[in-house]
Short mmCIF file of C-alpha atoms in Angstrom, two decimals:
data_model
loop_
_atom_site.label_atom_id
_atom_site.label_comp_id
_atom_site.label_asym_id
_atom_site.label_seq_id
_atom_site.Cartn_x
_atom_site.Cartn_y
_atom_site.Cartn_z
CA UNK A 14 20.82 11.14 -1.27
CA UNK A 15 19.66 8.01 -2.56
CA UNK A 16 18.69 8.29 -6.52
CA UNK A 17 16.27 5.72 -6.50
CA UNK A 18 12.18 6.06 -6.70
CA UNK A 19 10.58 6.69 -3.24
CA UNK A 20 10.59 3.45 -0.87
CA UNK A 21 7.20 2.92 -0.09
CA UNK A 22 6.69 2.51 3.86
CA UNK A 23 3.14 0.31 4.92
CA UNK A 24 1.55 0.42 8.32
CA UNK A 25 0.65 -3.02 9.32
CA UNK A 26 -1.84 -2.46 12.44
CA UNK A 27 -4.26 -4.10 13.89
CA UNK A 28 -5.06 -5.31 18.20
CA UNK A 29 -3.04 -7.52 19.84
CA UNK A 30 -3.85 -11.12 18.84
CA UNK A 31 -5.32 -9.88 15.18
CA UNK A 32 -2.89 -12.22 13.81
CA UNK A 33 -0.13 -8.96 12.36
CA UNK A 34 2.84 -11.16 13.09
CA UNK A 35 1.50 -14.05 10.82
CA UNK A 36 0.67 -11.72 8.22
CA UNK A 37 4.46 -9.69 8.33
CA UNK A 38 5.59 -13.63 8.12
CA UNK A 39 3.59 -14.49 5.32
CA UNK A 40 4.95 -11.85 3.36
CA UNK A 41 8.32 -12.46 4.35
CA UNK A 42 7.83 -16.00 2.92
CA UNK A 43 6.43 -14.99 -0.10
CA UNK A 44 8.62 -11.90 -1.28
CA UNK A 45 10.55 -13.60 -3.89
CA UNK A 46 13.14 -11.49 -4.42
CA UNK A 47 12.45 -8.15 -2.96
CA UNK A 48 14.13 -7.09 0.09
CA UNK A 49 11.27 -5.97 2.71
CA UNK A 50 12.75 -3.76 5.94
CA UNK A 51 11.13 -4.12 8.66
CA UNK A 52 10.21 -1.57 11.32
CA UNK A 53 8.96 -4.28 14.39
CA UNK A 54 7.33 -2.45 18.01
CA UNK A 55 6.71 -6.08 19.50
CA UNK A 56 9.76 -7.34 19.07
CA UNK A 57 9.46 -10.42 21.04
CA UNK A 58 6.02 -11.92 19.56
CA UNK A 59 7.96 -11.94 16.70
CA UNK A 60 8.92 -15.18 14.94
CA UNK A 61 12.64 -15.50 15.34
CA UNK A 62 13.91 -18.33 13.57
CA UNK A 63 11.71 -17.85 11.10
CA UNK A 64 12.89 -14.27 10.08
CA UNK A 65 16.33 -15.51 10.47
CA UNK A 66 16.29 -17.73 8.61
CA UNK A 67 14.34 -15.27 5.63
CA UNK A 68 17.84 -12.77 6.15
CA UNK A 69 15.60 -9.99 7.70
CA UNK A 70 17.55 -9.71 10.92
CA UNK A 71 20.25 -7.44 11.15
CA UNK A 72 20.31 -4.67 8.53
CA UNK A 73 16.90 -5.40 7.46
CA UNK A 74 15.10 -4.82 10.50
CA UNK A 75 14.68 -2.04 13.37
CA UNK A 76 13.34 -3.33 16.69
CA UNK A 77 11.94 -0.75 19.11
CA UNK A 78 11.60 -2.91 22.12
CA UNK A 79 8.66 -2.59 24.22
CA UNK A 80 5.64 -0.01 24.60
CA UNK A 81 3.60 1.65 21.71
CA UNK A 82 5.36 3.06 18.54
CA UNK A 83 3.21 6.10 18.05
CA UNK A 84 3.82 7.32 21.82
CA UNK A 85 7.09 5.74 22.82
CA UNK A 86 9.11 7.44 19.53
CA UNK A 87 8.36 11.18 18.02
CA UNK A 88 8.90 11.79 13.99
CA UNK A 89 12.33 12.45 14.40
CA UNK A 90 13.25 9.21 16.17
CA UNK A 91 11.06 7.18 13.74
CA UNK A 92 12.60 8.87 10.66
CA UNK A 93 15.90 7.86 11.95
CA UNK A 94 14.94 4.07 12.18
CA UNK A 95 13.66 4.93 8.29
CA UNK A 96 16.70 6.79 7.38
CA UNK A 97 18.77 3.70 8.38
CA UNK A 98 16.51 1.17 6.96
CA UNK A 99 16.23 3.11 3.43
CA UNK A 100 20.03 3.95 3.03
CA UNK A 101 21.24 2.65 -0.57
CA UNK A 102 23.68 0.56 0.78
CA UNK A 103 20.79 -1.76 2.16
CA UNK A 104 18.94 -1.69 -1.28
CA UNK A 105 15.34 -2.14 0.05
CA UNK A 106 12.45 -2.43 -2.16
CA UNK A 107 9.58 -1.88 0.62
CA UNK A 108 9.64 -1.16 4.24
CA UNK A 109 6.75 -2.61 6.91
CA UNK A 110 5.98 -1.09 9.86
CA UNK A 111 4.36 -3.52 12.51
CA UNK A 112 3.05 -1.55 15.17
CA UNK A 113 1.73 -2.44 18.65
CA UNK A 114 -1.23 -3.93 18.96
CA UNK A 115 -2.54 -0.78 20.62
CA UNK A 116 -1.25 1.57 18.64
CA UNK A 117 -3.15 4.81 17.04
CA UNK A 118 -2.93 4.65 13.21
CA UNK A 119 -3.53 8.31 13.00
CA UNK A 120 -0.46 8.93 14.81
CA UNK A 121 1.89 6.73 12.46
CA UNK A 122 0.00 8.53 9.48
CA UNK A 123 0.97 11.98 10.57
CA UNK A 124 4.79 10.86 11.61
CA UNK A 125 5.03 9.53 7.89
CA UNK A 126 2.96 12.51 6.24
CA UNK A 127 5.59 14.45 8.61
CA UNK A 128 8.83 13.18 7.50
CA UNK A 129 11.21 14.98 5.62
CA UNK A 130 13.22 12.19 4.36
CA UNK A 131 13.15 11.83 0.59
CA UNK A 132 14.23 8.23 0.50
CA UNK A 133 11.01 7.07 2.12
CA UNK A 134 7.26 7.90 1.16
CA UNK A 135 3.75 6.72 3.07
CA UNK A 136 2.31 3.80 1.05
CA UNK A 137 -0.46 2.90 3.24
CA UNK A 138 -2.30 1.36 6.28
CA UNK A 139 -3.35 -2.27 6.66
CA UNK A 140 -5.64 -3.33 9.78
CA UNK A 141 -5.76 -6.56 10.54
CA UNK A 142 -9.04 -8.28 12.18
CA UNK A 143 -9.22 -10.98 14.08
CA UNK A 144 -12.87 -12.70 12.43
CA UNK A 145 -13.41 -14.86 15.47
CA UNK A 146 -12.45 -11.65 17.90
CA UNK A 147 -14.33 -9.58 16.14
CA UNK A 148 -17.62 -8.60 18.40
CA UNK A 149 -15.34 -8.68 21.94
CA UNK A 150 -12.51 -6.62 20.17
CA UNK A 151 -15.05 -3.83 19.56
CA UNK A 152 -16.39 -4.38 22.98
CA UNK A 153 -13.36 -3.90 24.86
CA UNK A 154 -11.62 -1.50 22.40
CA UNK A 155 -14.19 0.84 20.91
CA UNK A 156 -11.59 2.89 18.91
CA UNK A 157 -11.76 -0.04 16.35
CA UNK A 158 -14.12 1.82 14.25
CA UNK A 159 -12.07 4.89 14.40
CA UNK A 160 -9.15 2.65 13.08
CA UNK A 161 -11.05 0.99 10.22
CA UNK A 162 -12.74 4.24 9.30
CA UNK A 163 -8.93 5.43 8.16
CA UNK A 164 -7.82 2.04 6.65
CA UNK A 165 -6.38 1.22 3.13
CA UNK A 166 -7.33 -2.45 3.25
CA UNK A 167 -8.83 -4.46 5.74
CA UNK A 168 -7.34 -8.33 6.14
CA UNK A 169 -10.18 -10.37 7.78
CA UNK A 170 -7.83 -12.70 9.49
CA UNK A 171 -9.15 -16.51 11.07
CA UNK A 172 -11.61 -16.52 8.54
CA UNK A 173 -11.42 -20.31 9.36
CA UNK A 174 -12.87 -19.96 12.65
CA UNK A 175 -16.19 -18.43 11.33
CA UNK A 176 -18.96 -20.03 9.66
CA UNK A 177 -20.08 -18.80 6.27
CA UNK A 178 -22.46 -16.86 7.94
CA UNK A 179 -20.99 -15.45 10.44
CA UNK A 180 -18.32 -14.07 8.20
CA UNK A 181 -21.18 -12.59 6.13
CA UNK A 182 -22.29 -10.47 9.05
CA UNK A 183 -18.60 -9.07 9.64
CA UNK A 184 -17.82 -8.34 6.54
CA UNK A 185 -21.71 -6.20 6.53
CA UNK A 186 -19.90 -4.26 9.13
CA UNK A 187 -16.81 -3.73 7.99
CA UNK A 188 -18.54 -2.46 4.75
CA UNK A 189 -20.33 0.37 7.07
CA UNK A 190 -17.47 0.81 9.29
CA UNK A 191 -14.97 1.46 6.68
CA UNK A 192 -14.58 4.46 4.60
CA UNK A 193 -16.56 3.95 0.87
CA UNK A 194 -14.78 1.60 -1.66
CA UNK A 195 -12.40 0.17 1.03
CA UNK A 196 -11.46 -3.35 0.22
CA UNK A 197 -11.70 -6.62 2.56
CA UNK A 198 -9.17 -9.14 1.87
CA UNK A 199 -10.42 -12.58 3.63
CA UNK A 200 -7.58 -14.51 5.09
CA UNK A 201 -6.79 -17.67 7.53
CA UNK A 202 -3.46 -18.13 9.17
CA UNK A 203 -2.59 -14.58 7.43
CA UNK A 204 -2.20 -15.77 3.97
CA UNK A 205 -2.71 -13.06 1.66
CA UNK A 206 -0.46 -12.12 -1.70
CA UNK A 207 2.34 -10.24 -1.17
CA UNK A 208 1.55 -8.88 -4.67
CA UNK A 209 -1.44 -7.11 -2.93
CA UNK A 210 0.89 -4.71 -1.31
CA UNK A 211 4.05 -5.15 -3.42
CA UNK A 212 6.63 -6.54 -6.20
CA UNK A 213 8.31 -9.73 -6.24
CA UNK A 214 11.06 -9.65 -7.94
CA UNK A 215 12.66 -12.58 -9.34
CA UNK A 216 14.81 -14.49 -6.17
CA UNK A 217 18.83 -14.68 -7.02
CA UNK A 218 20.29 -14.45 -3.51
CA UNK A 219 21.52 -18.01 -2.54
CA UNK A 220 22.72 -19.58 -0.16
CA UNK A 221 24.55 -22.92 -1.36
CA UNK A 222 21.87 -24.84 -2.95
CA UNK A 223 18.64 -22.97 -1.80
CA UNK A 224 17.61 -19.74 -1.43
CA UNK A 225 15.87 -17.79 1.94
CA UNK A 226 13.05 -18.36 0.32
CA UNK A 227 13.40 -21.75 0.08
CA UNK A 228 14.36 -22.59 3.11
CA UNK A 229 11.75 -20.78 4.76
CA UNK A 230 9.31 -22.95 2.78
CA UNK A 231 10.75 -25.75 3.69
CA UNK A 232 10.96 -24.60 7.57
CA UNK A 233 7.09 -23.92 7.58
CA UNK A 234 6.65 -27.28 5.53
CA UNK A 235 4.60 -26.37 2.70
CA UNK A 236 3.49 -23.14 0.49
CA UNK A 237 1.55 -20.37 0.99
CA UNK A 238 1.90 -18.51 -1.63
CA UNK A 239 0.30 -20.70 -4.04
CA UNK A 240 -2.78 -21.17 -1.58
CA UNK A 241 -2.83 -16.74 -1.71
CA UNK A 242 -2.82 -17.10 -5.81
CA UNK A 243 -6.17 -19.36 -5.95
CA UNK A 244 -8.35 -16.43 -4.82
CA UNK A 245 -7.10 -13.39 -6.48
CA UNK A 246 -7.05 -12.79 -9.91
CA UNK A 247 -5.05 -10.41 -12.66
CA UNK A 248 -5.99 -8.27 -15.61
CA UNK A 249 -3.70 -6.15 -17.55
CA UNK A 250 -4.36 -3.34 -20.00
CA UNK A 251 -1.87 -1.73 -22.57
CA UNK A 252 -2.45 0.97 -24.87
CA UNK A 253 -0.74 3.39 -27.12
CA UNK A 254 -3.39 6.13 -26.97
CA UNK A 255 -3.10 8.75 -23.86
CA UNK A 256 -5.49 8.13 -21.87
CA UNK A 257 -7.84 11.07 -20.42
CA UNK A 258 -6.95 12.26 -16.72
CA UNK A 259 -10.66 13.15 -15.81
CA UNK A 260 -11.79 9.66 -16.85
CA UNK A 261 -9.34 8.20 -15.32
CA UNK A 262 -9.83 9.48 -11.93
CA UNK A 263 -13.42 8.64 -12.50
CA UNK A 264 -12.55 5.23 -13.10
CA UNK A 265 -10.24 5.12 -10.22
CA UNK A 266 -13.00 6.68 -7.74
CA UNK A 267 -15.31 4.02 -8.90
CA UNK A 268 -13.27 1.05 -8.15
CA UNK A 269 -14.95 -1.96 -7.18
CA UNK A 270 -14.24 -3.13 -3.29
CA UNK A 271 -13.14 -6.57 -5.00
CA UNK A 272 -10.14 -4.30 -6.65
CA UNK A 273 -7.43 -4.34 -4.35
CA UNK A 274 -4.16 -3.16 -6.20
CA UNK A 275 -3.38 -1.13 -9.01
CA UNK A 276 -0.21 -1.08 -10.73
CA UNK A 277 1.95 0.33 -13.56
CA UNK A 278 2.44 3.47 -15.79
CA UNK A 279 0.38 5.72 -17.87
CA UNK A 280 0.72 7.97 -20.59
CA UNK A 281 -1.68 11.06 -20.19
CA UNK A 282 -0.08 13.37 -22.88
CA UNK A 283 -1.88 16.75 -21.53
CA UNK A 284 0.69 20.23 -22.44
CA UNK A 285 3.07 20.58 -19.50
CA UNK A 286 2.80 17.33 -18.54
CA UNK A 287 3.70 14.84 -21.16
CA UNK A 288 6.03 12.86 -18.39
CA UNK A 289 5.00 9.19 -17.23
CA UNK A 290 3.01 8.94 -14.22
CA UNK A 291 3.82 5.94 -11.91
CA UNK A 292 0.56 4.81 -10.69
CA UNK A 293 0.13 2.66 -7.02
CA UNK A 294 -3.04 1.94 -5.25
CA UNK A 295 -3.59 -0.35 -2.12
CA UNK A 296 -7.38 -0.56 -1.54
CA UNK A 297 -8.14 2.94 -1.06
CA UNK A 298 -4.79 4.25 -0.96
CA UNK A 299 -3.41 6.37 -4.27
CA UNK A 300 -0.56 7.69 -5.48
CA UNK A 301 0.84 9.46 -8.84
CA UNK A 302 4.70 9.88 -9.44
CA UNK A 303 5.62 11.56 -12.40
CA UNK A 304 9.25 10.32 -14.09
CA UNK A 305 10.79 10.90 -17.89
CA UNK A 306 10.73 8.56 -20.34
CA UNK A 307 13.66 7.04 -21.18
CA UNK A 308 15.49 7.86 -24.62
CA UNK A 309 13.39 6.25 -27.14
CA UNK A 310 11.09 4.37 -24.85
CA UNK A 311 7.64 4.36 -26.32
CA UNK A 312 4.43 6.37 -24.78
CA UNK A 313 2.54 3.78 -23.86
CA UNK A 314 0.30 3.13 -20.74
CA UNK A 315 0.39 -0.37 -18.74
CA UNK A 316 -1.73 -1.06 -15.79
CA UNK A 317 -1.89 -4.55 -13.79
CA UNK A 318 -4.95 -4.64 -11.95
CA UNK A 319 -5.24 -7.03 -9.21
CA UNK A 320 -8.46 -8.08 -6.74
CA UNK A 321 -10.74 -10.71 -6.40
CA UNK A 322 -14.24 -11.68 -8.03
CA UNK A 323 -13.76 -8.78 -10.23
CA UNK A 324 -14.89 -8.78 -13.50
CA UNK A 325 -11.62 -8.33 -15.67
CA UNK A 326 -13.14 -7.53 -19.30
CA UNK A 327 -15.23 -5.48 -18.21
CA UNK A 328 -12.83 -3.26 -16.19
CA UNK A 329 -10.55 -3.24 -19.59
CA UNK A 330 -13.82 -2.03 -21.13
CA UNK A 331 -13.57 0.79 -18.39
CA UNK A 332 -9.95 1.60 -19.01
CA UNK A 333 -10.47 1.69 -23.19
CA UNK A 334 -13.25 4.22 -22.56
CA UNK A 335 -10.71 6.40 -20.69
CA UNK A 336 -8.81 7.02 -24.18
CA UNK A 337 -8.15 10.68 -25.71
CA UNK A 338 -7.42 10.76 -29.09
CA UNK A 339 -6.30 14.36 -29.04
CA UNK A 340 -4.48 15.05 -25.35
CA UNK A 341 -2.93 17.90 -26.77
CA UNK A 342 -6.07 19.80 -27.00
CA UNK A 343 -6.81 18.91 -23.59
CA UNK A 344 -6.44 22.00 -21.06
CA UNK A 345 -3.82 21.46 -18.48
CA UNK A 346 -6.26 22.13 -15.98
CA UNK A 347 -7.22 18.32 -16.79
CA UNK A 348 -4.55 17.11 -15.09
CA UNK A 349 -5.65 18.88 -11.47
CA UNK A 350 -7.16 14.98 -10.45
CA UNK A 351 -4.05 13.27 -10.68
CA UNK A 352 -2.01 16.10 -9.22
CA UNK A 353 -3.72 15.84 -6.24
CA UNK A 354 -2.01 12.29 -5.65
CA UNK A 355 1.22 13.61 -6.53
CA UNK A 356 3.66 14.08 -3.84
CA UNK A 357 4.62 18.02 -2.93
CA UNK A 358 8.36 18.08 -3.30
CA UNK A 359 10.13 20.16 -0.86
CA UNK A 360 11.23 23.49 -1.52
CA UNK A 361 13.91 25.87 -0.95
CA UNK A 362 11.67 27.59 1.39
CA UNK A 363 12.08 25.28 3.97
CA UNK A 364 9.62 22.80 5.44
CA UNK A 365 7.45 25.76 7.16
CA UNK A 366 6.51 26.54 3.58
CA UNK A 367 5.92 23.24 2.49
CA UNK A 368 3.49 22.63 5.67
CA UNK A 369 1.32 25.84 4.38
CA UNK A 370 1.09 23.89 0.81
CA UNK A 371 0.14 20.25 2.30
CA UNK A 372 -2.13 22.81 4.53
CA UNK A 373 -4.13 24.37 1.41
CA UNK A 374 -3.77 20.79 -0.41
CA UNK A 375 -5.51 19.16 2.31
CA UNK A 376 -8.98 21.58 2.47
CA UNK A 377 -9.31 21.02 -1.49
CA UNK A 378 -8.79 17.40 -1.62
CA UNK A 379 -12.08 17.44 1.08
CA UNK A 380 -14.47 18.45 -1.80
CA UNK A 381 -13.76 15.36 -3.77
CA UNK A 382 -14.57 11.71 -4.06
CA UNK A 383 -13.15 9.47 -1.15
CA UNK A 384 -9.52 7.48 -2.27
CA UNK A 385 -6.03 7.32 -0.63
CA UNK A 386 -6.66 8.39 3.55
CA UNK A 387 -9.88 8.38 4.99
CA UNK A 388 -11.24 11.90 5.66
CA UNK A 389 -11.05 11.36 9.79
CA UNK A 390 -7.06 11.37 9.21
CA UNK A 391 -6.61 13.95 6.83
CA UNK A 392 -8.72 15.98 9.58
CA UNK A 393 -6.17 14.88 11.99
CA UNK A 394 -3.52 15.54 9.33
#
């Protein structure tokens, strides 16, 4: 079993043409240092020379061949492709899924609710829209509002083939289509920050005198990534006072659409529950994984909050108000907010049992505010 945290798996979907494939490149170029698996259903509109020259052939990468991921494979057959991709050996950091262009991301969100593999957990679906497309995708494929209604983020691809206008209007719709609070990130040629959806680590593979990185840079002759960095800004917030579950989850519910990643650890402090909680969010998407604090580490909390045209004093303003001075007075039943968004682990009662639990989960988590899947796929769920 591998020892490591959870390897977060992303859905990149979108219709044919959205622009996916320049997207899964674009992060491929920009990934510094982390190693990104890659689960591909269209193998062949996929860039080869690029991607072989990145290293993500071989090991790295699954293809399925042709057809449609969520009907040509069932969980098991999936969860293989994951189990290989997520073995130690391979060290990944963060697994994409590209599925077909007609794919159902309801499907792909049950199959990764589903699996049993411990190595691997759902970390969210991106749709990609095509900004030019946009009107005659609809038209010919009216399940495109069903799709964005269960999206994390929303890339607004070809944004250079729109007016100012124009993209005005689309993004209106999105804003109605889309589930409450669910970020638009505007893109041309697929250039958005890998940081939006992951890490970079720092690159030390080489390869003579350059890296993959570097000579997929130079292959594509110049840089995206430091086009991505001009739109999107960073604020960070640190703090040696626990900070208040209930106000935190209010903060996090109230998240401005501009606010499209969330990052780091926090310190709550509440009786029972005085671990670390890993905190993730993509757009909508949320997740809490509590771990133990190293020997001696201090309790501290230490958020990066990433998004554009936000207003970054103001939401450390929001996160100082969140402070408890005395969490150990807090009731544990405080915590019920952020337990919600932690994962179930599996029990000894087998995975019947643990389908009751997600079951009885599931019809709570309706009563409250809108964050992590839309409410049409936990319904499917």
């Amino acid at each position: 079993m591998n020892s490591r945290q959870p390897i977060p798996v992303i859905v990149l979907a979108g219709f044919l043409g959205s622009g996916k494939t320049t997207v899964l490149n674009h992060l491929l170029a920009g990934r510094g240092g982390t190693r990104i698996g890659v689960v591909v259903n269209d193998f062949g509109s996929i860039e080869i020379d690029a991607m072989s020259v990145a290293g993500q052939v071989g090991d790295s990468m699954v293809s399925l061949g042709g057809g449609c991921l969520c009907c040509a494979v069932d969980g098991s057959e999936l969860d293989a492709y994951l189990e290989k991709l997520s073995a130690p050996a391979h060290r990944i950091d963060v697994i994409v899924i590209e599925a077909s262009g007609l794919a159902e991301p309801q499907e792909m969100i049950r199959m990764l609710m589903a699996s049993e593999n411990p190595a691997i957990r759902y970390g969210g679906l991106v749709q990609v829209v095509d900004a030019a497309e946009f009107d005659a995708t609809r038209d010919r494929h009216p399940e495109t509002d069903r799709h964005l209604a269960v999206a994390d983020l929303v890339v607004l691809n070809k944004t250079d083939r729109v007016d100012i206008g124009e993209r005005a209007r689309i993004e209106r719709e999105l804003d109605a289509l889309c589930a409450p609070g669910t970020p638009v990130v505007g893109a041309d040629h697929g250039r958005i920050d890998p940081e939006l959806l992951f890490d970079r680590r720092p690159w030390t593979e080489t390869r003579g005198q350059l890296s993959f990185e570097d000579l997929l840079a130079e292959a594509e002759g110049h840089d995206h990534c430091a086009h991505a960095h001009a739109v999107y800004e960073s604020t960070e917030f640190t703090t040696d006072q626990a900070l208040s579950p209930r106000r935190f989850i209010d903060f996090l519910d109230r998240r401005p659409a501009g606010l499209y990643r969330i990052k780091g650890f926090v310190w709550f402090g509440i009786p029972g529950h005085e671990e670390k909680y890993e905190v993730h969010a993509v757009g909508r998407f949320l997740r809490f994984a509590p771990q133990p604090w190293e020997r001696g580490e201090a309790r501290l909390t230490q958020l990066v909050l990433i998004g554009a045209g936000t207003d970054g004093p103001g939401l450390v303003r929001e996160l100082e108000a969140c402070r408890e001075e005395a969490p150990q007075d807090a009731s544990p039943e405080s915590m019920w907010g952020v337990l919600r968004y932690v994962a179930e682990p599996r029990t000894a009662a087998g995975p019947e049992a643990d389908v009751e639990a997600d079951a009885d989960a599931e019809v709570e988590v309706e009563a409250e505010p809108e964050s992590g899947l839309g409410a049409e796929a936990r319904a499917a769920w």
